[in-house]
mmCIF file of C-alpha atoms and ligand atoms in Angstrom:
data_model
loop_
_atom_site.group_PDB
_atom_site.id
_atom_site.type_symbol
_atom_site.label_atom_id
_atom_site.label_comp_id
_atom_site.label_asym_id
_atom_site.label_seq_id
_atom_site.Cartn_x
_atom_site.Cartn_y
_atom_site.Cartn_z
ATOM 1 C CA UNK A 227 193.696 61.440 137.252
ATOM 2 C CA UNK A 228 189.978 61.827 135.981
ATOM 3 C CA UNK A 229 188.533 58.539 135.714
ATOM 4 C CA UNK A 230 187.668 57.652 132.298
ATOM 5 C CA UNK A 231 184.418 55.298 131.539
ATOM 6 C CA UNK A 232 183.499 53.488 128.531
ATOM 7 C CA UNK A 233 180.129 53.342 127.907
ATOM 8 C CA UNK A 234 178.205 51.768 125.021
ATOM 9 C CA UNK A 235 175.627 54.165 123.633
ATOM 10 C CA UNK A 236 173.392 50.975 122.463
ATOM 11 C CA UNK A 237 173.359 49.609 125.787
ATOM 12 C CA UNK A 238 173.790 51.919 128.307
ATOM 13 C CA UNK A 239 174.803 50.398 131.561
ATOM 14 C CA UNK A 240 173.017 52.090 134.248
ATOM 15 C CA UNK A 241 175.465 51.492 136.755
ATOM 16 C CA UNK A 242 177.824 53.560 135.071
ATOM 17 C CA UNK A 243 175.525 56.457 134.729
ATOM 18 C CA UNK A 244 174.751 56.109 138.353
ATOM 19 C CA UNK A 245 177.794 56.660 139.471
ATOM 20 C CA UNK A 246 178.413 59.433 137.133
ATOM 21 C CA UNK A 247 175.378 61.376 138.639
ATOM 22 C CA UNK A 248 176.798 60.863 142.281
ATOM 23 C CA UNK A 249 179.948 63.029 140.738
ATOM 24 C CA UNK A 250 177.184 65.679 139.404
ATOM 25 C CA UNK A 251 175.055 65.308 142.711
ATOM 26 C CA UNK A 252 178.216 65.665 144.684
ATOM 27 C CA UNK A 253 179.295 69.280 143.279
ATOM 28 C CA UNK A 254 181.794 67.453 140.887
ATOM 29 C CA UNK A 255 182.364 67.893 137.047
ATOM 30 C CA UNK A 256 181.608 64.866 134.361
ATOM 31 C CA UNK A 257 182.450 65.110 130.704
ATOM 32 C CA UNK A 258 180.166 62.928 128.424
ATOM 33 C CA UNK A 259 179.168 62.815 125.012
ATOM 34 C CA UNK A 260 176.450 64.578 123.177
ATOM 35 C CA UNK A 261 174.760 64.910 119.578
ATOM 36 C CA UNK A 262 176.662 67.545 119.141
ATOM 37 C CA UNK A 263 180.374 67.528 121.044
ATOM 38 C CA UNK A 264 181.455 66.166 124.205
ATOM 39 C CA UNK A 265 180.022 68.690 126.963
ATOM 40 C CA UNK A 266 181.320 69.367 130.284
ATOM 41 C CA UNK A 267 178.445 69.111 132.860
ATOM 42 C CA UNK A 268 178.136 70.308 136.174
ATOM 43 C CA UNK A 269 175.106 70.521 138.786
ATOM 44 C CA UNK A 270 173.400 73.816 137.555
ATOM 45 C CA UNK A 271 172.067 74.760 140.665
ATOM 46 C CA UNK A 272 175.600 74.402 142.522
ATOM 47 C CA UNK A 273 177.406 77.476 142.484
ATOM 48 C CA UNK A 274 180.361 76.238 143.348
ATOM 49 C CA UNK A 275 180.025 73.524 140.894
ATOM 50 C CA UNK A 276 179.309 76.031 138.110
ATOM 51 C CA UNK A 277 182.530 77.914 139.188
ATOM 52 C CA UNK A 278 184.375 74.568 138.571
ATOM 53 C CA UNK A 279 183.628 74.084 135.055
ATOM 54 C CA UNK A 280 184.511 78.038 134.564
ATOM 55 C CA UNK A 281 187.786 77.032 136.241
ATOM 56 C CA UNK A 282 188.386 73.959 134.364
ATOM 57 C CA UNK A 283 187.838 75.521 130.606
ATOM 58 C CA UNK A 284 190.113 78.750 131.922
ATOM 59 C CA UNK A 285 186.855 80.109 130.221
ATOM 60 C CA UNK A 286 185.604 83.942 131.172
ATOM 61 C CA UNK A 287 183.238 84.462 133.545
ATOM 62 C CA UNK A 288 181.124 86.666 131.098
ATOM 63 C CA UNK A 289 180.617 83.790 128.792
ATOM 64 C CA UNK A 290 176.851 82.272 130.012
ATOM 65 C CA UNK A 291 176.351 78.735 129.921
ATOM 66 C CA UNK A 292 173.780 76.698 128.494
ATOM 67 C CA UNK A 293 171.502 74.401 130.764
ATOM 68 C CA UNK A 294 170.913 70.721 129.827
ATOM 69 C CA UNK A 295 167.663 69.174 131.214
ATOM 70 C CA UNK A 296 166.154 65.756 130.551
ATOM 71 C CA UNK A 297 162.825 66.841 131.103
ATOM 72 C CA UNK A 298 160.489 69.734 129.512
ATOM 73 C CA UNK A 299 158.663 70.027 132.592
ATOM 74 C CA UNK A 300 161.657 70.931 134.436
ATOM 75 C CA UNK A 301 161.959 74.461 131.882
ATOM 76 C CA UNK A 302 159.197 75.589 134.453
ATOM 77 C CA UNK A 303 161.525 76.302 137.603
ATOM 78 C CA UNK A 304 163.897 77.873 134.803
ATOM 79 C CA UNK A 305 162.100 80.457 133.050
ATOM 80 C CA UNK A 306 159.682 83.207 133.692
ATOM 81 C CA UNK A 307 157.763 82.047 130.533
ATOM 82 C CA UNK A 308 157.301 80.478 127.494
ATOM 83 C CA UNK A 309 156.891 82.434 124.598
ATOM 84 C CA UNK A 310 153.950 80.564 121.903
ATOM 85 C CA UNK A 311 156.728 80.804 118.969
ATOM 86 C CA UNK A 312 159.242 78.713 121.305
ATOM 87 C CA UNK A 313 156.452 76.173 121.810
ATOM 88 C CA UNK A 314 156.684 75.153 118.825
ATOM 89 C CA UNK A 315 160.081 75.156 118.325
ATOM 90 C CA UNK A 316 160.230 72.571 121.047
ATOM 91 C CA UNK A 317 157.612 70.532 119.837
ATOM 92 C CA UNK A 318 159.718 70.442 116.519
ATOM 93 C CA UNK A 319 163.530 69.908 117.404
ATOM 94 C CA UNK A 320 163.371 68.771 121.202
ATOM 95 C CA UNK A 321 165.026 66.123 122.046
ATOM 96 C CA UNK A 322 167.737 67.448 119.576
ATOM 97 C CA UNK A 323 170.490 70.618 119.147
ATOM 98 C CA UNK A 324 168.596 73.570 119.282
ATOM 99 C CA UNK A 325 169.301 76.115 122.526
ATOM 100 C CA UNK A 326 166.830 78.283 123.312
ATOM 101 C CA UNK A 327 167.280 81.449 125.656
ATOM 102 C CA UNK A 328 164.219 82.471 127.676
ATOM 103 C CA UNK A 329 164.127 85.131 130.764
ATOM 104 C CA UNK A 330 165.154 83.532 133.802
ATOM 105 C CA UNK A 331 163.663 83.020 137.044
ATOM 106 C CA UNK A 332 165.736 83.405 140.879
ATOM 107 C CA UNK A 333 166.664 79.936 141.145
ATOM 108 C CA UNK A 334 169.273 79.932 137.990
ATOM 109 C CA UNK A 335 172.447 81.423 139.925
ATOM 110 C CA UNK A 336 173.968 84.288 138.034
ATOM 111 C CA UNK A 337 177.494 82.611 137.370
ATOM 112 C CA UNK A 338 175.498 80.941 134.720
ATOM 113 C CA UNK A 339 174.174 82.989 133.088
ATOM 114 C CA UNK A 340 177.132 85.885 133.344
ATOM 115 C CA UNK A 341 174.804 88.194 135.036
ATOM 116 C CA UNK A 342 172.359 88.323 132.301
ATOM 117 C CA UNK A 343 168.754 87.546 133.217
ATOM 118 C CA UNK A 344 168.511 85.208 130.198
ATOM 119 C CA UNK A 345 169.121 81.598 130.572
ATOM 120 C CA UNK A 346 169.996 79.242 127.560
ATOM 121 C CA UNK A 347 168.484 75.793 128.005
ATOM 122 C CA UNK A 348 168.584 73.036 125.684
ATOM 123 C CA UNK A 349 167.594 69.194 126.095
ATOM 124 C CA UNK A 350 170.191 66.623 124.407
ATOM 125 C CA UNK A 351 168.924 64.119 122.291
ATOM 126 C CA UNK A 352 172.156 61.741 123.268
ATOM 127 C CA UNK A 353 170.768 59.060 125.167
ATOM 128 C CA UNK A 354 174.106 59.099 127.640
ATOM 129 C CA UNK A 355 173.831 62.838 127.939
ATOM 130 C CA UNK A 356 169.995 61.887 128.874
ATOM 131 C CA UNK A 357 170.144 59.245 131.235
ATOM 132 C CA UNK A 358 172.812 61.122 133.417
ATOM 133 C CA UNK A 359 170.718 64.264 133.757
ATOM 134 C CA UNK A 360 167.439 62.343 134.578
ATOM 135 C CA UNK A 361 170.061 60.166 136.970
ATOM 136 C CA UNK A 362 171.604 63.169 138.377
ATOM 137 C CA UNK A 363 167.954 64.849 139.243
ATOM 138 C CA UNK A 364 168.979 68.235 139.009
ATOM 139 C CA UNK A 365 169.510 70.251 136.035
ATOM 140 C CA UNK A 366 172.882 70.480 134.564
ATOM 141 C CA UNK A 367 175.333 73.625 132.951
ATOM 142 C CA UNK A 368 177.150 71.962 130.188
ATOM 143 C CA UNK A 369 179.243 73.998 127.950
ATOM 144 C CA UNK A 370 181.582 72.441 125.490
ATOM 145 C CA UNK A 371 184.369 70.039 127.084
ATOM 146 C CA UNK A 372 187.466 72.361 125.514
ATOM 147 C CA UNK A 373 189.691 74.694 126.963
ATOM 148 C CA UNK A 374 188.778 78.335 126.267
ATOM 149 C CA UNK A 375 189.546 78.756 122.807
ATOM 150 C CA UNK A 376 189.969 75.705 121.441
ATOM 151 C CA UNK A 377 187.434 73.811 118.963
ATOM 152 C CA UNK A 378 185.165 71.843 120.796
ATOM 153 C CA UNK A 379 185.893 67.782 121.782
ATOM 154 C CA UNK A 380 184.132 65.394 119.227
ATOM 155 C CA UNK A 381 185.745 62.433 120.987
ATOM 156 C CA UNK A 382 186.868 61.864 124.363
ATOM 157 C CA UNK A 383 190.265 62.229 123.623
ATOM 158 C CA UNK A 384 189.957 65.459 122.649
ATOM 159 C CA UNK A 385 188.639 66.064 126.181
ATOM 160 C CA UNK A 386 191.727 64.445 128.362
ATOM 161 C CA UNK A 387 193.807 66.519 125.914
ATOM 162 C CA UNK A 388 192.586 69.877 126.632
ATOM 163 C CA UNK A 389 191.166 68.755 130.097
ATOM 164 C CA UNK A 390 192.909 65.911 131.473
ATOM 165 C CA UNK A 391 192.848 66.500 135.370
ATOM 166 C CA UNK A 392 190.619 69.161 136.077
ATOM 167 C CA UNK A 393 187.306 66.824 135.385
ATOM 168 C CA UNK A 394 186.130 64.252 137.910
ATOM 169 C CA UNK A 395 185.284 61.342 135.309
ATOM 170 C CA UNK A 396 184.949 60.943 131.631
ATOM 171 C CA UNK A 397 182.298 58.976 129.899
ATOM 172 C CA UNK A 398 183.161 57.740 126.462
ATOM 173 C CA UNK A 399 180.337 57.077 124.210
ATOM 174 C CA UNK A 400 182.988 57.359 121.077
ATOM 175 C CA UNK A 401 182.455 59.933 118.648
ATOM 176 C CA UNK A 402 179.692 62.474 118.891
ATOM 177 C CA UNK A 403 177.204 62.791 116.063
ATOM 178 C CA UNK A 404 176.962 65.756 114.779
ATOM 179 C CA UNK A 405 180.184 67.173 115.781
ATOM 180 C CA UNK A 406 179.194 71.028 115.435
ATOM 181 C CA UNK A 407 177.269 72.410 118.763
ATOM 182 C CA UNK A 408 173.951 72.917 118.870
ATOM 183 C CA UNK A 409 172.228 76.398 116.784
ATOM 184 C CA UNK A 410 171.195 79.270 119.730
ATOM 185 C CA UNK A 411 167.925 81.358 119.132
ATOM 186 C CA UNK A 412 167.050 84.283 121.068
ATOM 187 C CA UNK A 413 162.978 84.928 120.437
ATOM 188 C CA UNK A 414 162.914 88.210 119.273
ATOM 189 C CA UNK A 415 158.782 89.532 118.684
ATOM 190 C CA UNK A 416 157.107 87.241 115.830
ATOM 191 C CA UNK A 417 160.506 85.420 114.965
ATOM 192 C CA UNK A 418 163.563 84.457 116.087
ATOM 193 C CA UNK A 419 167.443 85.591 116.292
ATOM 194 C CA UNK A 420 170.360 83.040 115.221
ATOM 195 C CA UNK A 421 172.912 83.584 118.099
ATOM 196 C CA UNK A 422 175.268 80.541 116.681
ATOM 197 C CA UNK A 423 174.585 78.248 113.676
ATOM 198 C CA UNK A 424 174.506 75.197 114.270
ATOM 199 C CA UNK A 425 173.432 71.547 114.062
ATOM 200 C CA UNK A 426 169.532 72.966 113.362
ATOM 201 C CA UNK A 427 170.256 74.917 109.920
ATOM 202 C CA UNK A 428 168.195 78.174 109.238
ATOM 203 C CA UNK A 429 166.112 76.189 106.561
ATOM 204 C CA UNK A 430 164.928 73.864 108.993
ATOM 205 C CA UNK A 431 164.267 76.424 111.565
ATOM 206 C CA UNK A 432 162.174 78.709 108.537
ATOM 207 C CA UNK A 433 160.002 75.541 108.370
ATOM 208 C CA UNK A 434 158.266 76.489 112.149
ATOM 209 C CA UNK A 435 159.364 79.838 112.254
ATOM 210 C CA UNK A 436 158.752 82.614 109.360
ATOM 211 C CA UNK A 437 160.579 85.189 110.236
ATOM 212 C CA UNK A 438 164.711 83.716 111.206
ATOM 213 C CA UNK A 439 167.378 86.313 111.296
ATOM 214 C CA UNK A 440 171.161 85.153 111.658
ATOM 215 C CA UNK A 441 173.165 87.712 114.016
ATOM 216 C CA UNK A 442 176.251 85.992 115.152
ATOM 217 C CA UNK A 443 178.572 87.931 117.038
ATOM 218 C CA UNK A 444 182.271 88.757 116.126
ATOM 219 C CA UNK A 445 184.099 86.286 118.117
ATOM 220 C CA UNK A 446 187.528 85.494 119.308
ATOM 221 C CA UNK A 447 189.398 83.286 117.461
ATOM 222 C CA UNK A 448 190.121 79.443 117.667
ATOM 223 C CA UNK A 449 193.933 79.127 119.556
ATOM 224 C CA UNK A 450 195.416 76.629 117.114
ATOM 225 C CA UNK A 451 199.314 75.933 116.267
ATOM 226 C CA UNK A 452 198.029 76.682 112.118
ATOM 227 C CA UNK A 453 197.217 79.774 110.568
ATOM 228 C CA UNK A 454 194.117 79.246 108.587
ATOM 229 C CA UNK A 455 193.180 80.248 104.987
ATOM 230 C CA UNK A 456 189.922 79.720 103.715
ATOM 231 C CA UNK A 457 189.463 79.797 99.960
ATOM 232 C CA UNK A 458 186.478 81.070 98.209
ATOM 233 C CA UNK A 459 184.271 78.200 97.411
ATOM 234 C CA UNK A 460 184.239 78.733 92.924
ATOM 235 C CA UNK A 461 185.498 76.915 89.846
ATOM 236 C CA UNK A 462 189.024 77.746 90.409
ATOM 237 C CA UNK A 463 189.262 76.789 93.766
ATOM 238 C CA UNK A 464 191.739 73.716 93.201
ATOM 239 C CA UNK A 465 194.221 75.843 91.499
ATOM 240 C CA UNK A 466 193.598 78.753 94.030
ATOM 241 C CA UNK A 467 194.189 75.908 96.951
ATOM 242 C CA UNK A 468 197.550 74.441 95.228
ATOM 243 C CA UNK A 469 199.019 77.339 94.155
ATOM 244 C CA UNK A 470 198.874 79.093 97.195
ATOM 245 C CA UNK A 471 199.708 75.979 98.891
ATOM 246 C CA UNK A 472 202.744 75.801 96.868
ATOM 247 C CA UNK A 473 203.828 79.506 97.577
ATOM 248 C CA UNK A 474 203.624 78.321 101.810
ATOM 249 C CA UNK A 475 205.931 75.798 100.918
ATOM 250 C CA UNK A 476 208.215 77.280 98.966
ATOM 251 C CA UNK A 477 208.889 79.694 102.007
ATOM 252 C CA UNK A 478 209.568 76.498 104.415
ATOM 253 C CA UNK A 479 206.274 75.905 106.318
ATOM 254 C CA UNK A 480 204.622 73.135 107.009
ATOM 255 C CA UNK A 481 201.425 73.562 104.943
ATOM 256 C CA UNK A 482 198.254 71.021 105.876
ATOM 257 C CA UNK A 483 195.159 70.974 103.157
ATOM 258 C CA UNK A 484 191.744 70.381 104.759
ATOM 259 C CA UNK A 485 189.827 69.731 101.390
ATOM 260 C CA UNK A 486 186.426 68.197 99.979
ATOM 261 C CA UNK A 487 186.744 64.629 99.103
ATOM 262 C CA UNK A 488 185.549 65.868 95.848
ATOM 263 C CA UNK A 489 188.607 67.327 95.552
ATOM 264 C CA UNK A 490 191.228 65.354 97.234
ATOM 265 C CA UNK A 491 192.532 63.542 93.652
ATOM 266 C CA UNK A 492 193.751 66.954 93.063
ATOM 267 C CA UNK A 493 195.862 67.126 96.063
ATOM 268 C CA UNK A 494 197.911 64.020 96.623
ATOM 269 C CA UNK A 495 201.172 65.608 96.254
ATOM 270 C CA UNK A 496 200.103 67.544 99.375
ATOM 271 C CA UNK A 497 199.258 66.836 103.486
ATOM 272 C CA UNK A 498 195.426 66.655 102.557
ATOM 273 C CA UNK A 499 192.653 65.503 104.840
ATOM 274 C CA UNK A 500 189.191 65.493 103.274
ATOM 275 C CA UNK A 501 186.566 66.583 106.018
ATOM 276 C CA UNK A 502 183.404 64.867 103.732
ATOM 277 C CA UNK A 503 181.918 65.298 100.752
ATOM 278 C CA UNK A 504 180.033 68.579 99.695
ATOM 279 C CA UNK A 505 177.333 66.469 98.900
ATOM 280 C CA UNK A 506 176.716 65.492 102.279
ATOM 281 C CA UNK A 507 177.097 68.225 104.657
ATOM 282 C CA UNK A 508 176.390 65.796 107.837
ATOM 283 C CA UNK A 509 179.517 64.132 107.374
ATOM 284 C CA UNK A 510 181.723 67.872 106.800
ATOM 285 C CA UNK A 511 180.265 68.620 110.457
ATOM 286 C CA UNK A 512 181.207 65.664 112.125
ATOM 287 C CA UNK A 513 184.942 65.290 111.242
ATOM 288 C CA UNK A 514 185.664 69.236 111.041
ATOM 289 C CA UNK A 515 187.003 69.998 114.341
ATOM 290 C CA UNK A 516 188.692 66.489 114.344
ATOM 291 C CA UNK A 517 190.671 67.576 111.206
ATOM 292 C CA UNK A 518 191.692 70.935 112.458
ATOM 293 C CA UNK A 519 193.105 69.018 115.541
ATOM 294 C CA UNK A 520 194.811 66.444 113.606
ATOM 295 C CA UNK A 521 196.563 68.914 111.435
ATOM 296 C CA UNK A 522 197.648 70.849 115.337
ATOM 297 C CA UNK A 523 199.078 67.946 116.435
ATOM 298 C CA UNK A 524 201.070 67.452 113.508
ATOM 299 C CA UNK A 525 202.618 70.938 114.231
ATOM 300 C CA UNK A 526 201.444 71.914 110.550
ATOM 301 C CA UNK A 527 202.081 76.052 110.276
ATOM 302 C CA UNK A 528 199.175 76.732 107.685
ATOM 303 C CA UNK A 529 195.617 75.014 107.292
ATOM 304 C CA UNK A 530 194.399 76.017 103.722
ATOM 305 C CA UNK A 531 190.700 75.150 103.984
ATOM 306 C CA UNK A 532 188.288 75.142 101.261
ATOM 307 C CA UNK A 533 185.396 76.958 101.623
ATOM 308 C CA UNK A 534 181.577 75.188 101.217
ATOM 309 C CA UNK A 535 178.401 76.580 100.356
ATOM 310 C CA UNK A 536 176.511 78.179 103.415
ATOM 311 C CA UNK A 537 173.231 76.346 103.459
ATOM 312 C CA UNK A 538 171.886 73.593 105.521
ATOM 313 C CA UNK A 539 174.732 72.676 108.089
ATOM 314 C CA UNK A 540 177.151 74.485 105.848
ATOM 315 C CA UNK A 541 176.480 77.624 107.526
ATOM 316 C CA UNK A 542 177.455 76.474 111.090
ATOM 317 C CA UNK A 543 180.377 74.927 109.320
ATOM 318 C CA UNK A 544 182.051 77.738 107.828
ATOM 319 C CA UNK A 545 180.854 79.919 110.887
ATOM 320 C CA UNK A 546 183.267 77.515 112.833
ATOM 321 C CA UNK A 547 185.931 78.228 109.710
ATOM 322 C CA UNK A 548 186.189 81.895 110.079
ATOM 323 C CA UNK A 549 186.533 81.312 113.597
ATOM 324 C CA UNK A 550 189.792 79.195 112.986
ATOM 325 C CA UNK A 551 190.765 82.032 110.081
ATOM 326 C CA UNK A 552 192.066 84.984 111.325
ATOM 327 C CA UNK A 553 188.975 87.362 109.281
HETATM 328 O O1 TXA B 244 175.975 71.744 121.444
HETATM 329 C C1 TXA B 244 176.153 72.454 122.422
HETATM 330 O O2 TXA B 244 175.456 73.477 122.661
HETATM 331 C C2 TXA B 244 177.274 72.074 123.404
HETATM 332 C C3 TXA B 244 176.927 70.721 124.026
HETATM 333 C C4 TXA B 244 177.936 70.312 125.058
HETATM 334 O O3 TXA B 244 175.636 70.771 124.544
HETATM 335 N N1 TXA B 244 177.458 73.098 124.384
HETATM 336 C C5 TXA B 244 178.049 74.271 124.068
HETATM 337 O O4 TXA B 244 178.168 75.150 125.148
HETATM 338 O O5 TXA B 244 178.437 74.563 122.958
HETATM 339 P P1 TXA B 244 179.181 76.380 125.147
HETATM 340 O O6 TXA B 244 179.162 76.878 126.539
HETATM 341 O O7 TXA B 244 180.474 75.933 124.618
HETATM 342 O O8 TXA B 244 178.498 77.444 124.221
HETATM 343 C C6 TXA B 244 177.365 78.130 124.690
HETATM 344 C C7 TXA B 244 177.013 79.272 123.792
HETATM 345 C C8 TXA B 244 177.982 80.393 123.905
HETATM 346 O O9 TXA B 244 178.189 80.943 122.619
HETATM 347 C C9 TXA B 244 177.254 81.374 124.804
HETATM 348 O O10 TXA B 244 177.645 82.693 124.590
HETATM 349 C C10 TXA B 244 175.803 81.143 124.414
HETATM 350 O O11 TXA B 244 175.730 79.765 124.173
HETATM 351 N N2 TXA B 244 174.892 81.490 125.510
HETATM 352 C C11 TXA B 244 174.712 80.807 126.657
HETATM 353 N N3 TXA B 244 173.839 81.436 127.450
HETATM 354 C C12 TXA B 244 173.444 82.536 126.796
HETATM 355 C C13 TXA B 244 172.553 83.617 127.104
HETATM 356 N N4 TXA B 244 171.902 83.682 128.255
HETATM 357 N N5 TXA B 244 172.398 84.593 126.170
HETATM 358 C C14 TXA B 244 173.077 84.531 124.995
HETATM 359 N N6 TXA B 244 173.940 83.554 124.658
HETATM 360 C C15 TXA B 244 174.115 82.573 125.551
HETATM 361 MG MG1 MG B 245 182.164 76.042 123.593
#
């Protein structure tokens, strides 16, 4: 059995951390919360270690990992260099989820990064996530605490469910923040190159960065129990939802409807979950993957989702949509 901790984010008890980073220091895994989802973290310099947490997800091995470090100084024994346009990205949204990918230097083993010779580091404004690293004293490879394929963990018991024995120990800090992972950019010359969207929207990266290109590639699809249907986001798209939720019905299945809360009076003769209000996209990114778990465990055969606007944290939102849709 992994052993699971509770820690209180407003008072962190360093004892717990402590013995969290002998795990890490020891070549063993630790899952813990961050803004953005629950990570999986393993000593970054420990091959063996790093194999572990490619092990533990059943993740491919040509799927690089990001690097979590506590302190900016310690980019330097990372990266070659650092470009003037990712300064200031840094200065802007550092602690915080933004992942950066710079050229790599020897010490980074290649499991991480897949063989590339670009690392992705980014440094967690989570206070848990934080403390261990600093307390662990080396830097750590943290990708998301899910099994390959599944949406990432916004709570810890998202993390014994997909996880359960394959990590060493579990901190619980309760629900993560954001709950969408953090935005990758890949410095291209003059601008920058959206890998992911994320919890860093496009508008807020513009406000450093002039020139910010989105090129997120095709990607396999969320392994979920539902089918999922997103409809367009327009005036009709209550009837659109109900009618084709009706239709799904009518043929026997068990039909779940992951709606605004703006819209939710329209549904109540239906399984609806509201993820948040359009108005307020923070909330939308924080209980997504929650909802499209709930509605799995229910053993529901088709998620109709309705589609939001694709600005601010709406893009990252509906990039993690189309990833549960089969489109
Ligand atoms: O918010 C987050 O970033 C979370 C928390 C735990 O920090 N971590 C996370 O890691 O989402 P992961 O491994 O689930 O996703 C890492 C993403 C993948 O899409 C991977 O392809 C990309 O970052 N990535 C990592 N290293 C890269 C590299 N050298 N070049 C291009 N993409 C890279
Ligand atoms: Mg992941």
């Amino acid at each position: 059995m992994s052993k699971i901790l509770k820690v209180n984010p407003l008072n962190i008890d360093p004892k717990l951390i402590e013995e969290a980073a002998r795990i890490i220091r020891g070549g063993g895994l630790v899952a813990f919360p961050t803004e953005t989802v629950y990570g999986l973290g393993a000593d970054a310099l420990n091959g063996e270690a790093v194999s572990k947490v490619f092990e533990a997800k059943k993740r491919p091995l040509d799927n690089p990992l990001i690097i979590h470090i506590a302190d900016k100084k310690d980019l330097a024994g990372l990266v070659e260099n650092v470009p003037a346009e990712a300064e200031k990205l840094i200065d802007r949204f550092w602690l915080g989820p933004l992942t950066l990918i710079f050229k790599k230097t020897q010490k980074v083993p290649d499991l991480v990064t897949s063989g590339l010779d670009m690392v992705a580091v980014r440094m967690p404004s989570n206070m848990i996530a934080m403390k261990l690293i600093a307390a662990a004293g080396v830097p750590m490879a943290v990708p998301s605490a899910n099994l390959f394929g599944r949406p990432s963990p916004t709570m810890a018991q998202h993390v014994i469910d997909d996880l359960g024995d394959a990590v060493d120990m579990i901190l619980d800090g309760g629900k993560t923040e954001i709950g969408v992972e953090s935005t990758v950019v890949e410095l291209a010359d003059g601008g920058i190159v959206i890998l992911r969207p994320g919890g860093i929207s496009v508008e807020e990266l513009k406000s450093v960065v002039k020139k910010v290109q989105v090129r997120e590639k095709p990607s396999w699809q969320y392994s979920l129990r539902a089918r999922v249907i997103i409809v367009e986001n327009d005036s009709k798209q209550i009837e659109s939802v109900s009618s084709i939720a009706k239709d799904y019905i009518g043929q026997g299945n068990k039909v779940g409807i992951m709606s605004k809360e703006e819209h939710s009076h329209a549904y109540r003769e239906f399984n609806n979950k509201a993820f948040g209000p359009e108005s307020n996209l923070r909330i939308c990114a924080s209980k997504l993957f929650n909802v499209l778990r709930e509605f799995d465990a229910e053993n529901i055969d088709i998620i109709i989702a309705e589609a939001i606007p694709e600005r601010g944290l709406g893009l990252a939102i509906m990039s993690r949509l189309k990833k549960a849709a089969a489109f």
